[in-house]
């Protein structure tokens, strides 16, 4: 049980706060995306940040999500977009 708790602490990563300027830049990037583009997204998944790369298969600005190769990523979970 102690080992489990140590592993859990090592794999947990708190959500990062982004500044207003960073949020504005991210929003501009999201609005300029086109389906079919190859992109990389660093986003919160489970209890840590991961980087997902792939083809943008869907972008829904109204509902606040995108899909990379069918994998749904909510805008509120995105930390970085490349």
Backbone as a ProteinNet text record, in pm:
[ID]
protein_1_A
[PRIMARY]
XXXXXXXXXXXXXXXXXXXXXXXXXXXXXXXXXXXXXXXXXXXXXXXXXXXXXXXXXXXXXXXXXXXXXXXXXXXXXXXXXX
[TERTIARY]
83.2	0	87.1	195.9	286.4	345.8	385.4	440	334.9	210.1	101.4	86	89.8	73.9	191.5	312.7	428.8	414.4	371.5	352.5	243.7	138	27.8	76	156.6	210.1	302	377.7	470.1	397.6	284.4	215.1	112	75.5	-22.2	45.7	-15.8	35.2	-81.1	-64.3	-170.7	-190	-312.7	-340.3	-262.7	-213.9	-136.7	-229.3	-204	-278.7	-209.5	-288.2	-228.2	-272	-183.3	-210.8	-318.4	-369.1	-469.2	-413.1	-286.8	-221.9	-206.6	-164.4	-150.2	-285.1	-388.6	-523.3	-570.1	-538.5	-576.6	-502.4	-371.7	-293.6	-347.5	-378.1	-432.9	-566.6	-650.2	-780.2	-763.5	-667.9	-644	-598	-509.7	-462.7	-578.6	-662.8	-777.4	-869.1	-892.8	-982.3	-923.4	-791.5	-728.8	-708.2	-737.7	-716.9	-813.8	-767.7	-851.5	-847.3	-960.5	-965	-870.2	-800.5	-702.9	-559.9	-541.6	-406.5	-344.3	-211.7	-135.7	-98.5	-138.1	-108.2	-63.8	-7.4	29.3	-35.1	-98.1	-168.8	-118.8	-72.5	-39.8	-164.8	-218.6	-346.5	-350.7	-442.3	-461.5	-546.7	-497.6	-568.9	-550.6	-660.5	-650.2	-600.2	-474.8	-418.7	-281.1	-256.9	-129.4	-142.2	-39.4	-35.9	29.2	-29.2	27.6	28	110.2	113.8	55.1	-46.3	-111.6	-86.1	-38.7	-12.5	-99.7	-143.7	-223.9	-291.6	-388.2	-465	-590.9	-614	-736	-854.2	-937	-1050.2	-1181.5	-1186.9	-1308.3	-1271.3	-1333.8	-1315.2	-1452.4	-1491.9	-1622.1	-1599.7	-1597.2	-1572.8	-1688.2	-1811	-1927.9	-1930.3	-1899.2	-1904.7	-1770.9	-1664.9	-1537	-1456.7	-1447.7	-1362.9	-1307.7	-1203	-1149.8	-1123.4	-1105.4	-1071	-946	-850.3	-729.6	-739.8	-746.3	-762.5	-874	-982	-1098.1	-1093.7	-980.6	-969.3	-1015.4	-1118.7	-1177.3	-1090	-1063.7	-988.3	-1067.3	-1104.9	-1180.9	-1085.6	-1131.6	-1048.9	-998.1	-1081.9	-1042.7	-927	-898.2	-787.4	-658.3	-665.6	-547.3	-455.3	-327.5	-224.4	-139.8	-109.6	-24.9	-72.1	-59.6	-101.2	11	55.2	165.9	123.4
-120.4	0	126	123.9	239.5	266	160.5	174.3	234.2	189	242.6	392.9	435.1	577.7	658.5	604.1	673.6	688.3	583	589.1	689.3	690.8	783.6	928.4	957.2	1093.3	1130	1034.9	1062	1085.4	1021.6	1034.7	1147.5	1200.9	1309.4	1441.6	1521.2	1653.5	1751.4	1854.8	1954.2	2031.5	2076.4	2159.5	2289.9	2334.7	2459	2574.2	2687.2	2808.3	2877.3	2926.9	3004.5	3149.8	3238.4	3381.5	3422.7	3543.7	3596.9	3607.2	3652.7	3664.2	3527.9	3428.2	3293.3	3238.4	3264.4	3218.5	3283.7	3411.4	3481.9	3425.5	3397.5	3338.7	3200.1	3122.3	2988.6	2997.7	3090.9	3109.7	3147.7	3236.7	3275.2	3154.6	3072.8	2952.8	2857.1	2837.8	2747.3	2795.7	2924.9	2981.1	2973.8	2963	2958.6	2815.9	2716.5	2577.3	2536.9	2443	2388.4	2236.9	2173.9	2027.6	1974.1	1866.3	1806.5	1845.2	1949.9	1992.5	1891.4	1882.2	1802.9	1896.6	1861.5	1946.1	1860.2	1928.2	1864.4	1945	1875.8	1940.1	1883.6	1972.4	1931.6	1960.5	1855.9	1871.8	1784.5	1820.5	1746.5	1624.4	1508.7	1383.9	1296.7	1258.4	1179	1266.4	1247.8	1327.6	1383.3	1403.5	1461.4	1517.8	1590.5	1645.2	1545	1532.9	1449.2	1529.3	1485.6	1548.9	1451.5	1497.7	1417.7	1482.9	1404	1453.8	1378.4	1448.5	1381.2	1478.6	1426.3	1504.3	1557	1685.7	1747.4	1697.1	1614.5	1555.5	1628.6	1705.9	1783.7	1899.6	2014	2133.2	2192.7	2202.5	2258.4	2375.2	2496.4	2616.3	2645.4	2614.1	2640.6	2552.4	2424.3	2330.9	2317.8	2377.4	2383.2	2254.3	2189.3	2070.4	2052.8	1972.4	1930.5	1781.4	1722.8	1580.8	1563.7	1489	1451.9	1303.8	1269.8	1130	1062.4	1138.1	1084.4	1095.9	1136.1	1149	1288	1292.9	1419.1	1487	1617.3	1698.6	1826.7	1850.4	1971.9	2092.1	2207.2	2327.7	2359.4	2337.2	2370.7	2284.1	2173.2	2086.2	2117.1	2204.1	2233.4	2332.4	2296.7	2383.9	2447.6	2371.9	2421.9	2360.4	2440.2	2397	2428.5	2327.3	2346.7	2302.5
0	0	0	75	78.3	-60.6	-129.9	-264.3	-358.3	-346	-427.7	-404.7	-279.9	-248.2	-302.7	-297	-352.2	-503.4	-572.2	-716.7	-753	-675.6	-701.4	-689.3	-588.6	-571.9	-687.8	-738.9	-848.5	-980.3	-1001.4	-1129.3	-1129.9	-1015.7	-1010.1	-1040.3	-1125	-1158.2	-1148.6	-1068.8	-1053	-1183.4	-1205.6	-1324	-1314.3	-1429.6	-1436.1	-1471.1	-1409.8	-1442.7	-1559.6	-1654.8	-1763.1	-1749.3	-1790.8	-1778.3	-1878.8	-1862	-1953.7	-2094.9	-2104.4	-2235.8	-2302.2	-2224.8	-2279.2	-2323.7	-2245.5	-2280.5	-2410.6	-2427.9	-2550	-2671.7	-2655.7	-2764.8	-2801.7	-2699.9	-2722.1	-2795.3	-2755.8	-2820.2	-2967.2	-2996.8	-3136.2	-3218.4	-3160.4	-3230.5	-3256.6	-3155.8	-3172.3	-3284.2	-3290	-3391	-3531.5	-3542.1	-3674	-3726.1	-3644.3	-3685.9	-3796.4	-3878.2	-3985	-3976.2	-3995.1	-3994.5	-4099.8	-4066.2	-4155.5	-4122.5	-4040.9	-4000.4	-3905.3	-3912	-3816.1	-3701.1	-3579.2	-3463.8	-3345.1	-3247	-3120.4	-3008.7	-2915.4	-2805.9	-2672.9	-2584.6	-2448.9	-2366.8	-2303	-2233.3	-2109.2	-2020.7	-1896.2	-1925.5	-1881.7	-1904.6	-1782.1	-1720.9	-1597.9	-1485.6	-1450.4	-1340.2	-1376.6	-1506.9	-1548.4	-1690	-1732.8	-1867.7	-1962.6	-2080.2	-2184.7	-2314.7	-2408.4	-2539.9	-2640.5	-2712.7	-2814.5	-2949.7	-3043.7	-3178.3	-3276.9	-3381.6	-3482.4	-3575.7	-3647.8	-3744.6	-3677.7	-3694	-3641	-3723.3	-3661.2	-3732.7	-3707.1	-3597.9	-3569.5	-3478.8	-3502.1	-3420.1	-3394.6	-3267.5	-3233.3	-3138.2	-3194.6	-3114.6	-3019.4	-3061.6	-2977.5	-2853.2	-2870.2	-2757.5	-2685.6	-2742.6	-2674	-2672.6	-2787.9	-2794.6	-2934.7	-2942.5	-3071.4	-3065	-3180.7	-3186.4	-3270.9	-3216.9	-3289.1	-3318.9	-3446.3	-3486.3	-3406.7	-3382.9	-3313.1	-3161.4	-3103.8	-2957.5	-2914.5	-2832.3	-2788.2	-2683.3	-2704.5	-2608.6	-2586.3	-2461.7	-2428.5	-2422.6	-2466.7	-2465.5	-2324.9	-2223.3	-2086	-2035.6	-2104.8	-2065.9	-2140.4	-2240.8	-2324.1	-2252.5	-2250.5	-2193	-2301.8	-2406.5	-2515	-2646.4	-2752.9	-2885	-2982.5	-3056	-3151.9	-3290.1
[MASK]
++++++++++++++++++++++++++++++++++++++++++++++++++++++++++++++++++++++++++++++++++

